[in-house]
Short mmCIF file of C-alpha atoms in Angstrom, two decimals:
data_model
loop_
_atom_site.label_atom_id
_atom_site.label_comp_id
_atom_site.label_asym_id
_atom_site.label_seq_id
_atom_site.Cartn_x
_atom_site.Cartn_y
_atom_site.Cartn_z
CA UNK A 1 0.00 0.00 0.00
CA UNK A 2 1.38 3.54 -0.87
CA UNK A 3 0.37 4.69 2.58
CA UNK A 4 2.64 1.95 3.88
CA UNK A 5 5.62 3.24 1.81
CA UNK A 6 5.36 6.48 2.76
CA UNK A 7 5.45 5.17 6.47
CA UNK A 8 8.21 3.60 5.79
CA UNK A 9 10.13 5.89 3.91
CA UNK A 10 9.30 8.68 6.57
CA UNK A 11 10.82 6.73 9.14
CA UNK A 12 13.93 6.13 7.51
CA UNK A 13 13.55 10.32 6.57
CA UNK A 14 14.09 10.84 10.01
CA UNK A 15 16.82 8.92 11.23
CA UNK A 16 18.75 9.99 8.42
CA UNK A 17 18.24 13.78 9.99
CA UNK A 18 19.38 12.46 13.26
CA UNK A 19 21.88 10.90 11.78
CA UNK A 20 21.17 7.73 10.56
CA UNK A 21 22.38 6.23 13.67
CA UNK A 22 19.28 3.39 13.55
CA UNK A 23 20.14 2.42 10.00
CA UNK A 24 23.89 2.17 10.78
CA UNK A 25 23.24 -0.41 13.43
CA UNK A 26 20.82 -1.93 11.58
CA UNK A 27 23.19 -2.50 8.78
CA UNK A 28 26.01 -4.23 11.14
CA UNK A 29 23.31 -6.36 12.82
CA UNK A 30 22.34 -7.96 9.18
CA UNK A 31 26.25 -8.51 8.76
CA UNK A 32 27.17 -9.91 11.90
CA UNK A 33 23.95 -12.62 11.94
CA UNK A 34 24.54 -13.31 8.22
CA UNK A 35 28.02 -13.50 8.11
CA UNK A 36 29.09 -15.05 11.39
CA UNK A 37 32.65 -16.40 10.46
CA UNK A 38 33.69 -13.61 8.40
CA UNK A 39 36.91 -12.18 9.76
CA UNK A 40 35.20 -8.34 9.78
CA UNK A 41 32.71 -9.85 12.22
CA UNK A 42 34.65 -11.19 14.29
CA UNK A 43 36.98 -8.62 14.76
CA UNK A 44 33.13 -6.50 15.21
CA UNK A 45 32.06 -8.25 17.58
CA UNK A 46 35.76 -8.29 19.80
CA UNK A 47 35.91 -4.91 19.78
CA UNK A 48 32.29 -4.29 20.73
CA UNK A 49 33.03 -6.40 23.92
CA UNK A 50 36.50 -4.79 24.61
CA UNK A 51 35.11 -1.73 24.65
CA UNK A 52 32.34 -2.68 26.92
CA UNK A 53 34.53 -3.99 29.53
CA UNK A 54 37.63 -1.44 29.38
CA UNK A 55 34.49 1.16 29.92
CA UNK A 56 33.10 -0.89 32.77
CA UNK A 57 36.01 -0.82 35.07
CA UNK A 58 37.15 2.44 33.64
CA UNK A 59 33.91 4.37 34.82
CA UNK A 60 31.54 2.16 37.24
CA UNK A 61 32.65 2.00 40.88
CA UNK A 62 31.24 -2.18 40.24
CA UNK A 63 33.77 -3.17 38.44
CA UNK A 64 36.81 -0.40 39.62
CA UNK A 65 38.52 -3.10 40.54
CA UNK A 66 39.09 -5.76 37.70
CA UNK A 67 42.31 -5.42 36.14
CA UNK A 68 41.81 -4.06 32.72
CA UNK A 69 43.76 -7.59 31.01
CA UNK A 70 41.24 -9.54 32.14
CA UNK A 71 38.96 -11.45 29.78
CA UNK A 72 35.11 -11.72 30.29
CA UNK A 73 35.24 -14.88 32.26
CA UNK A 74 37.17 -12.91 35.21
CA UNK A 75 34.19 -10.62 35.98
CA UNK A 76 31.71 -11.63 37.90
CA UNK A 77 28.00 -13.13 37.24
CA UNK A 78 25.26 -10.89 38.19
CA UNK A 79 21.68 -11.21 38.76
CA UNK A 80 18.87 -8.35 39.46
CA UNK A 81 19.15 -8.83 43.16
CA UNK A 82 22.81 -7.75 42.97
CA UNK A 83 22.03 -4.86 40.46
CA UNK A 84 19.45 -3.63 43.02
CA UNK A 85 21.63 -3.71 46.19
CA UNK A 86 24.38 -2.29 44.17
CA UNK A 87 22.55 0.28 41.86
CA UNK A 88 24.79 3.07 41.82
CA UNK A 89 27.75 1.29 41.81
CA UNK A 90 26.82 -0.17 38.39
CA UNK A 91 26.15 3.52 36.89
CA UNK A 92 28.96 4.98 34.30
CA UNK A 93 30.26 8.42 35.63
CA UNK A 94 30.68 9.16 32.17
CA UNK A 95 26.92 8.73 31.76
CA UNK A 96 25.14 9.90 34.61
CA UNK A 97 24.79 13.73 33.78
CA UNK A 98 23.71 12.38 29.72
CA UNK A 99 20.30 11.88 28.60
CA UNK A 100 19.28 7.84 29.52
CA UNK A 101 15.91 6.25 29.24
CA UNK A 102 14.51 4.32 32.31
CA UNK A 103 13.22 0.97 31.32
CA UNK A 104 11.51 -1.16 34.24
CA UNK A 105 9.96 -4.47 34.91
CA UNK A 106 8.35 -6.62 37.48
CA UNK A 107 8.75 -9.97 35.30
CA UNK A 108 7.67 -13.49 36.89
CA UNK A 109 9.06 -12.65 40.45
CA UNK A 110 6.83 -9.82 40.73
CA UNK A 111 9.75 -7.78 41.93
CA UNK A 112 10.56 -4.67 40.34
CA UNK A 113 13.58 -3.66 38.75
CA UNK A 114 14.50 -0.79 36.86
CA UNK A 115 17.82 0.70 34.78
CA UNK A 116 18.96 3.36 32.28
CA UNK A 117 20.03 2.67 29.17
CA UNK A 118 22.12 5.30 26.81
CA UNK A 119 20.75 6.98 23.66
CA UNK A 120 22.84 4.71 21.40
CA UNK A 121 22.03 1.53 23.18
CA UNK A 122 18.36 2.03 22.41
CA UNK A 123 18.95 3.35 19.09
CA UNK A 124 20.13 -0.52 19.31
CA UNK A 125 17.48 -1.97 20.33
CA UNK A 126 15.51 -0.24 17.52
CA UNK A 127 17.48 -1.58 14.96
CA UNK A 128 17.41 -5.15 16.60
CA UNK A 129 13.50 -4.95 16.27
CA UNK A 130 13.74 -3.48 13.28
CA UNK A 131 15.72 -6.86 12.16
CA UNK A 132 14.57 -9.76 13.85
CA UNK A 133 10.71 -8.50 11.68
CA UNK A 134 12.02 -8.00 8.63
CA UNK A 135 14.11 -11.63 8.72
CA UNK A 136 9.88 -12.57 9.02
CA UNK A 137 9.02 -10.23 5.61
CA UNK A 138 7.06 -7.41 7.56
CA UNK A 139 9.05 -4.02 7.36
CA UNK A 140 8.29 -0.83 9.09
CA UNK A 141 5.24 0.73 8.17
CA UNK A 142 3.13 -2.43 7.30
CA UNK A 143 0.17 -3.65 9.91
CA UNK A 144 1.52 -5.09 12.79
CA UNK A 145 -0.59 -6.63 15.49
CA UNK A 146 0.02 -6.24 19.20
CA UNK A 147 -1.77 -8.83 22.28
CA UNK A 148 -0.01 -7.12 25.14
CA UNK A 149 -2.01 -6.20 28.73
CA UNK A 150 -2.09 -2.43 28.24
CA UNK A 151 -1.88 0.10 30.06
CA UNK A 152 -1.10 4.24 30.27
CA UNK A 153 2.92 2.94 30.24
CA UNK A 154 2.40 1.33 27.02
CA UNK A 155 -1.75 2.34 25.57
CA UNK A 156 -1.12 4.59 21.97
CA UNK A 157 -3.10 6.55 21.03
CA UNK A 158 -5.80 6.69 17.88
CA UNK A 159 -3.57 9.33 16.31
CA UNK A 160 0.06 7.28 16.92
CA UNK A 161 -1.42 3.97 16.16
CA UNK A 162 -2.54 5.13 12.92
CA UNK A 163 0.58 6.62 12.06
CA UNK A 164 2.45 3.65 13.47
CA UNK A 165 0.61 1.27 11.53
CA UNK A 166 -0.50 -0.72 14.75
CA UNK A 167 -3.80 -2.33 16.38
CA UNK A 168 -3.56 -3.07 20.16
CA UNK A 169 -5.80 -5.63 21.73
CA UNK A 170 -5.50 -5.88 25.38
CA UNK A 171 -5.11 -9.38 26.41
CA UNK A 172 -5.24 -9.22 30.40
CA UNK A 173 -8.85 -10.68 30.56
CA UNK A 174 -8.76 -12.37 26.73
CA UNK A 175 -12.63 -12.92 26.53
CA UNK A 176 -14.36 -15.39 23.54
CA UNK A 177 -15.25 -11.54 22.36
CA UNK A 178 -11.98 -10.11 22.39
CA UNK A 179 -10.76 -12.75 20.15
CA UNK A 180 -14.07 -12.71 17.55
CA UNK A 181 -13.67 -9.26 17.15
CA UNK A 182 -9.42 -9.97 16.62
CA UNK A 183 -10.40 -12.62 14.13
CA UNK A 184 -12.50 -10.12 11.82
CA UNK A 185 -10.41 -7.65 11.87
CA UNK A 186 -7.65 -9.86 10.33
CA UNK A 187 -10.22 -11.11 8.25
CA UNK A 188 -11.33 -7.45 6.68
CA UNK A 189 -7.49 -6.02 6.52
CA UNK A 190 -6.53 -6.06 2.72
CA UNK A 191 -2.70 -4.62 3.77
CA UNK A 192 0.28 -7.25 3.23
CA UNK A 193 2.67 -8.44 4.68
CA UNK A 194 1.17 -7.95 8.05
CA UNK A 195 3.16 -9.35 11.46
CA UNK A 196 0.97 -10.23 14.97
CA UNK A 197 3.17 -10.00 18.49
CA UNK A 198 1.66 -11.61 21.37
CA UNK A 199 2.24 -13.49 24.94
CA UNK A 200 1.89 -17.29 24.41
CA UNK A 201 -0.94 -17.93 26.75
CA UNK A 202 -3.17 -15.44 24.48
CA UNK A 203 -2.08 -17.16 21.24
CA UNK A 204 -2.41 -20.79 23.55
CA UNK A 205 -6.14 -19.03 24.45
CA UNK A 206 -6.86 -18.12 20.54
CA UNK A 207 -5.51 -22.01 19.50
CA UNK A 208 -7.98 -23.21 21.69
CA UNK A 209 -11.60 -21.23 20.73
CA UNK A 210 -10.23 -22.01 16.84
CA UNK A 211 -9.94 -25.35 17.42
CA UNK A 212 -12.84 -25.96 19.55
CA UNK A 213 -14.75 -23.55 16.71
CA UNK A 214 -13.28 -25.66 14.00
CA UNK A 215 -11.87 -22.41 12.33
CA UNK A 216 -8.94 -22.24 9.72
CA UNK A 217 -8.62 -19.26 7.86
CA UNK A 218 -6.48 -19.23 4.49
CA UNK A 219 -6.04 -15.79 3.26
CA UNK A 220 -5.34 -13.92 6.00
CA UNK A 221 -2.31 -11.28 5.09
CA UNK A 222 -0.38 -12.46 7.98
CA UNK A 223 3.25 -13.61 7.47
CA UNK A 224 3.80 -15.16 10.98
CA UNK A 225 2.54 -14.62 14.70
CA UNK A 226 5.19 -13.84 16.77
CA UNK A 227 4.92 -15.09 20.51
CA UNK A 228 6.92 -13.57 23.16
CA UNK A 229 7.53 -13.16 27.12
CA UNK A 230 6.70 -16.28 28.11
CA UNK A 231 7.18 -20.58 27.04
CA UNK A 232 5.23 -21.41 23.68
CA UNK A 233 4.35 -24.39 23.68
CA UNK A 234 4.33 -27.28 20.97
CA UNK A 235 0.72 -27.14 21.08
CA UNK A 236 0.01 -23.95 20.67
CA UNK A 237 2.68 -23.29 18.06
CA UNK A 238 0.92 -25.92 15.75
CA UNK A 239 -2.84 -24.95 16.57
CA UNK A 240 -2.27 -21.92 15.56
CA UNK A 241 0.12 -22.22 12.63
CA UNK A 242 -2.92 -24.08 11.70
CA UNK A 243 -6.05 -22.28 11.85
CA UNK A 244 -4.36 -18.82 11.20
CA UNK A 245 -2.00 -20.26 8.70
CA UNK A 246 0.89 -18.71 8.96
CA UNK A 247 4.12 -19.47 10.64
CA UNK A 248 3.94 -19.27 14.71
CA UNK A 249 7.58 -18.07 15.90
CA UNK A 250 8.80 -17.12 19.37
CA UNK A 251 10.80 -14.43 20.44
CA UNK A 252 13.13 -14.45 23.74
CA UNK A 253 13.44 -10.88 25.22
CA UNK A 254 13.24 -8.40 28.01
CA UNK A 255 12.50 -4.94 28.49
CA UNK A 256 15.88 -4.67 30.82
CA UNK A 257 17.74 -6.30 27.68
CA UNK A 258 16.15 -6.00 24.69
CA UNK A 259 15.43 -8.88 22.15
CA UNK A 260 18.58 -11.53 22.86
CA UNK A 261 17.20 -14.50 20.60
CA UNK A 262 14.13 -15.47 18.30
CA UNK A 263 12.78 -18.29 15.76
CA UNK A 264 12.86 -17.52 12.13
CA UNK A 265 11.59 -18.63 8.96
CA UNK A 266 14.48 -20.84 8.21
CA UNK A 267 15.36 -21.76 11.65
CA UNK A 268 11.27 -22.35 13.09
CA UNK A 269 12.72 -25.07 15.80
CA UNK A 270 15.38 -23.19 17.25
CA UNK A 271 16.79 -19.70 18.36
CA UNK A 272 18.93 -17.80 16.50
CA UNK A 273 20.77 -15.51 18.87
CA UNK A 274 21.38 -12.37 18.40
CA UNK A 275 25.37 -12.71 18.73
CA UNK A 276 25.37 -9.18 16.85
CA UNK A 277 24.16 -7.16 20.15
CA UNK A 278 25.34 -9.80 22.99
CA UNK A 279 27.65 -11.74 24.25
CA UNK A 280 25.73 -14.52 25.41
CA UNK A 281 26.35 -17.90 27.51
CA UNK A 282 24.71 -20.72 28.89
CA UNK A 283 26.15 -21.85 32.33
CA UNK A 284 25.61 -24.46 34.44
CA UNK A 285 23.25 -24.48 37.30
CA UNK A 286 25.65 -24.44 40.35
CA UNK A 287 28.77 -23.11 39.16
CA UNK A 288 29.69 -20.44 36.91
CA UNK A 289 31.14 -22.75 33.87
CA UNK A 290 29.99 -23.43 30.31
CA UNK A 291 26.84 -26.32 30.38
CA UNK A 292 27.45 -28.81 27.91
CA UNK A 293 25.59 -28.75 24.68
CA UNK A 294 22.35 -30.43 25.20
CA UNK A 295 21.97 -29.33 28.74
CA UNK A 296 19.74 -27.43 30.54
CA UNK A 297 21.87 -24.47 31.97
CA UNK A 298 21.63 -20.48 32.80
CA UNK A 299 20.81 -18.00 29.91
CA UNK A 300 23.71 -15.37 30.92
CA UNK A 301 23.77 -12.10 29.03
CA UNK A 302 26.27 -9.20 28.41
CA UNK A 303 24.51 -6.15 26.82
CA UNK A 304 27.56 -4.83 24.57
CA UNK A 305 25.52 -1.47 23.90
CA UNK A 306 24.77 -0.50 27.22
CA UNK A 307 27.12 2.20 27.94
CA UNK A 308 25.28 3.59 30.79
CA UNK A 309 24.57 0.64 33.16
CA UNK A 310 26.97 -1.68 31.90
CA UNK A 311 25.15 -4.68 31.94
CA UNK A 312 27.98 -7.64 31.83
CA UNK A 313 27.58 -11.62 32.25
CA UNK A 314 23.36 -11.22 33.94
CA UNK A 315 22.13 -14.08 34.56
CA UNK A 316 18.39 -13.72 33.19
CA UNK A 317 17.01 -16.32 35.39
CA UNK A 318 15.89 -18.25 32.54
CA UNK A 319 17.15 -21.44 31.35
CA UNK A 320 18.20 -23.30 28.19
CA UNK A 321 19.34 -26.10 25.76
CA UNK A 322 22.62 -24.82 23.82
CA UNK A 323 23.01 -25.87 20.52
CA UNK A 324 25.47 -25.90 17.74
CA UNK A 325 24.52 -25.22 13.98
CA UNK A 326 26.35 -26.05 11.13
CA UNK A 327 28.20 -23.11 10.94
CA UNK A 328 29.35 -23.97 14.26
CA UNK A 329 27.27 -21.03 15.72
CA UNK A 330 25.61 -21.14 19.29
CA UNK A 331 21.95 -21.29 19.08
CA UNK A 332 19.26 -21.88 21.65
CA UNK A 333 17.62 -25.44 21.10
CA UNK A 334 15.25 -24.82 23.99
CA UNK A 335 13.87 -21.89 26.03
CA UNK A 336 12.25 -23.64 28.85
CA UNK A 337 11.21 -20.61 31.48
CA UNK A 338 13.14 -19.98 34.65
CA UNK A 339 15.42 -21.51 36.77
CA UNK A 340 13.26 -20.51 40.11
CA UNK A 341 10.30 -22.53 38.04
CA UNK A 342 12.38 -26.09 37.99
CA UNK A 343 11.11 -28.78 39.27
CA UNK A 344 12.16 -32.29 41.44
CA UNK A 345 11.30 -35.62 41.14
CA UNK A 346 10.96 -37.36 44.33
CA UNK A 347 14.05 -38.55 44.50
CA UNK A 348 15.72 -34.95 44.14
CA UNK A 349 16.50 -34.85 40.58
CA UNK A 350 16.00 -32.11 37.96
CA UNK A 351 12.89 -32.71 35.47
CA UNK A 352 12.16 -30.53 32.39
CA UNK A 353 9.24 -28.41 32.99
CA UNK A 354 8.45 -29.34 29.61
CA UNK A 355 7.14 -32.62 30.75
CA UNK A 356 4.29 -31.49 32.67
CA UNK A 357 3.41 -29.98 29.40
CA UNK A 358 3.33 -33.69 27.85
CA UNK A 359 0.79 -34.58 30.51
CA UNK A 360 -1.59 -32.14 30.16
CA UNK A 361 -1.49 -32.00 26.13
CA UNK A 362 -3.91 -34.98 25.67
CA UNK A 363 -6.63 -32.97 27.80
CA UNK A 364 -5.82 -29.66 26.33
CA UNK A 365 -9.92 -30.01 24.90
CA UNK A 366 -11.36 -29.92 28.64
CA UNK A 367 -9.39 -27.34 29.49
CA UNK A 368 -9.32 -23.70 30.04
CA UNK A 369 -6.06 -23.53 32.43
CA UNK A 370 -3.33 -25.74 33.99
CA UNK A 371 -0.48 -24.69 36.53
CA UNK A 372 1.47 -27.23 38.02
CA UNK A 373 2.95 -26.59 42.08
CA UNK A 374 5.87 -28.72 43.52
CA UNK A 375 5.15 -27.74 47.18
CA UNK A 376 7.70 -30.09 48.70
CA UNK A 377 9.90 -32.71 47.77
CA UNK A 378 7.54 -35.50 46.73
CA UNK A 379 4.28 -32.67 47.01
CA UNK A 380 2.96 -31.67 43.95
CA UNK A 381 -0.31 -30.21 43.05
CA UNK A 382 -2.30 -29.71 39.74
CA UNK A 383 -4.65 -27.04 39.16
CA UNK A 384 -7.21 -27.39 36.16
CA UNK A 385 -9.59 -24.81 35.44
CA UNK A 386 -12.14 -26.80 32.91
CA UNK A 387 -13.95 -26.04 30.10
CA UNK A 388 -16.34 -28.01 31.68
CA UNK A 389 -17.48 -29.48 34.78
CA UNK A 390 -16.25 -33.09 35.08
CA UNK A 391 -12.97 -34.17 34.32
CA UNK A 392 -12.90 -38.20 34.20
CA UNK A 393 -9.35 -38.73 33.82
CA UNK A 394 -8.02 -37.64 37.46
CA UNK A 395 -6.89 -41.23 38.09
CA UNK A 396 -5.16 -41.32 34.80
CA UNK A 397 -3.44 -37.84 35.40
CA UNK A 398 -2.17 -38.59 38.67
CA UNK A 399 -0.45 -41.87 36.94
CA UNK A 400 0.91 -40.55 34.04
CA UNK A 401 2.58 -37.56 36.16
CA UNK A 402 4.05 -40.51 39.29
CA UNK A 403 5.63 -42.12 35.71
CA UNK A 404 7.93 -39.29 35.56
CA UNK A 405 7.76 -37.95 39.05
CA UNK A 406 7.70 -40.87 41.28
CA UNK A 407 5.52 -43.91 42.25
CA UNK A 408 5.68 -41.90 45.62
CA UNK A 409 5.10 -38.94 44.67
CA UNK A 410 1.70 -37.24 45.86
CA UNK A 411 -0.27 -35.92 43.62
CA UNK A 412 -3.56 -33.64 43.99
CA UNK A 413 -5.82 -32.39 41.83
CA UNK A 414 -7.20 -28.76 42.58
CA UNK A 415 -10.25 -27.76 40.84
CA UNK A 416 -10.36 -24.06 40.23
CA UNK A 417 -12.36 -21.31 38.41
CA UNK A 418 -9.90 -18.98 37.36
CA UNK A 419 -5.59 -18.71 37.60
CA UNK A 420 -4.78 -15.29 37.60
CA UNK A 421 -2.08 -13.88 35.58
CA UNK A 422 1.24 -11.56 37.27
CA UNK A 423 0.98 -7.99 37.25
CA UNK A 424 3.00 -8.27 34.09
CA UNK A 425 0.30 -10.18 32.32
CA UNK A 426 2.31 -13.34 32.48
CA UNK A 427 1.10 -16.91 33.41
CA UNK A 428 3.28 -19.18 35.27
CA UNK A 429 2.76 -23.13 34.17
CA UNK A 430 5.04 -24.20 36.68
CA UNK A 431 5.99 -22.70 40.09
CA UNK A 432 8.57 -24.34 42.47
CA UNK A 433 7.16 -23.54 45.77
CA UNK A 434 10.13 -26.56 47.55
CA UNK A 435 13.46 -25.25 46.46
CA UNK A 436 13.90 -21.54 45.70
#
């Protein structure tokens, strides 16, 4: 649409006044991701994290004291409760009189937790959003689609989401309604090349009135649904792929971080990572050293473009699967939530939160809502809110999960009407009430 163009072509208008300082990044971020190996990247990428460090223990009273040889393995790993009790101390001098933007969030602990980023590391973060779309075939200025729970922080207006292109459905209470009214508007919109962004228990909640509804729709202009913030599911990622048609990806970010990894087109299974911004690493649970590939381990980030809060080695509190592609390139096989969310067997040992997933899939039809609750070491308890009002399979529930958990494991079901989301909008599947 010409509309669309001249969206586009506006935006790029007016970074190039300021400087073209979004386009620039964007343009190194499409090198480093598509040319990983290339010498020029690699030398990219060394200096980006040199920089970072020699600037951390040149200007932050944290890291003052780390000799300025050492390599990113010498400084230490830290986590939002050490940011918080230390805030100051992880401010740049050089930065604290510049303009920074506050970005906050409660996330899944419900605790919140705010820092400043610099004007070029959110120029960054632009450009990273900018990248990881466009990798899907939506560019700025086309229709994009946004299931978020809003709210005055984050509500545009008529006037900006008409000039941004963008149509905000609020997803904190995502009624049969809500999602009709979702579904016609995607039906009616003749613009291409159109992208939807969403938490994965509203696309899990759409999957399941489309199925239940018998609904596919075929020409929809949508190029994929992106799914973000929380675990997307196997079911959910198919249902919908499904019924909408389109390509369901997910996206691994956060608002203290920006967008670290994210499922593509050509890589739908796994996470590409977005080497070109981060220095990322997976560590093991108990000791700060690489996991093997395969294992679960610690998602542990350095921000290389936050000048202002240098952000370096944070442990996200999230967990992961490393893998290695062909090009011998570190991807994420597996996202599977956070570490405070994994769970025991009764005998001690670590189980996948996925596999409570595999339990509950083949009831997914009677079923509104599921959280699973390890409350002690062979305590666990299952909460179903129903679709219904029987559920006949209780007996077969509690056997399939003692299969995996334990033959003495104890096992209740809790019948409920309604599992309310975080303050964040976020659903937890899994909470570890035993070991935190």
């Amino acid at each position: 649409m010409l509309i669309n163009s001249l969206r586009n072509r506006s935006f790029w208008f007016i970074d190039f006044i300021k400087g073209g300082k979004v386009r620039s990044h964007f343009k190194e971020i499409e090198l480093c991701l598509k040319n990983p190996n290339s010498k020029e990247v690699q030398k990219i990428k060394s200096d980006h994290l040199k920089n970072l460090l020699n600037h951390a223990i040149k200007t932050t009273p944290f890291y003052k004291d780390i000799s300025k040889s050492s390599s990113i393995e010498d400084f230490p790993v830290t986590k939002k409760t050490i940011i918080q009790d230390n805030f100051e101390k992880f401010r740049s001098k050089s930065y604290i009189n510049k303009k920074n933007f506050k970005v906050s969030t409660s996330g899944s602990t419900g605790v919140p937790f705010f820092l400043y980023l610099n004007k070029e590391k959110r120029q960054r973060n632009h450009a990273d959003t900018i990248y990881f779309y466009k990798i899907l075939g939506y560019d700025v200025g086309n229709k994009l689609y946004e299931l978020k729970v809003l709210g005055s922080h984050n509500r545009k207006s008529k006037l900006k989401s008409w000039i941004q292109n963008i149509y905000q459905l609020d997803m904190s209470r995502l009624s049969n309604e809500k999602i009709v009214n979702l579904l016609n508007e995607l039906k009616s919109d003749q613009q291409k090349n159109q992208t939807m962004i969403g938490f994965a228990s509203s696309y899990e909640t759409i999957a399941q009135y489309l199925e239940k509804n018998n609904l596919i729709y075929s020409n929809l202009n949508l190029n994929s649904a992106v799914a973000f913030s929380e675990y997307l599911n196997d079911y959910t990622k198919t249902t919908l792929s499904k019924h909408l048609s389109t390509p369901v990806l997910s996206r691994y970010s956060s608002e203290e971080v920006g967008i670290i990894a994210q499922q593509t087109l050509e890589s739908p299974d796994n996470f590409v990572i977005n080497h070109a911004s981060y220095y990322v690493e997976v560590l093991k649970f108990d000791v700060d050293e690489p996991a093997k590939t395969g294992e679960l381990g610690r998602i542990v980030v350095t921000d290389l473009f936050n000048y202002a809060m240098p952000i370096i080695r944070y442990d996200t509190g999230d967990i992961a699967k490393c893998y290695i592609n062909s090009d011998g390139i570190m991807e994420f096989e597996r996202i599977e939530g956070r570490k405070m969310d994994i769970i025991y067997d009764s005998k001690g040992e670590v189980i996948s939160s996925y596999v409570v997933y595999t339990k509950v899939f083949k009831y997914y039809h009677l079923l509104k809502q599921y959280q699973f609750i390890q409350h002690g070491k062979k305590e666990y308890e299952v909460k179903l809110n129903l679709q219904g009002t029987v559920f006949d399979y209780e007996d077969e529930l509690i056997t399939n999960i003692k299969s995996d958990f334990g033959d003495d494991a104890n096992v209740k079901i809790t019948y409920v009407n309604e599992i309310p989301p975080l303050s964040s909008g976020k659903r937890r599947k899994v909470i570890n009430n035993y070991k935190k």
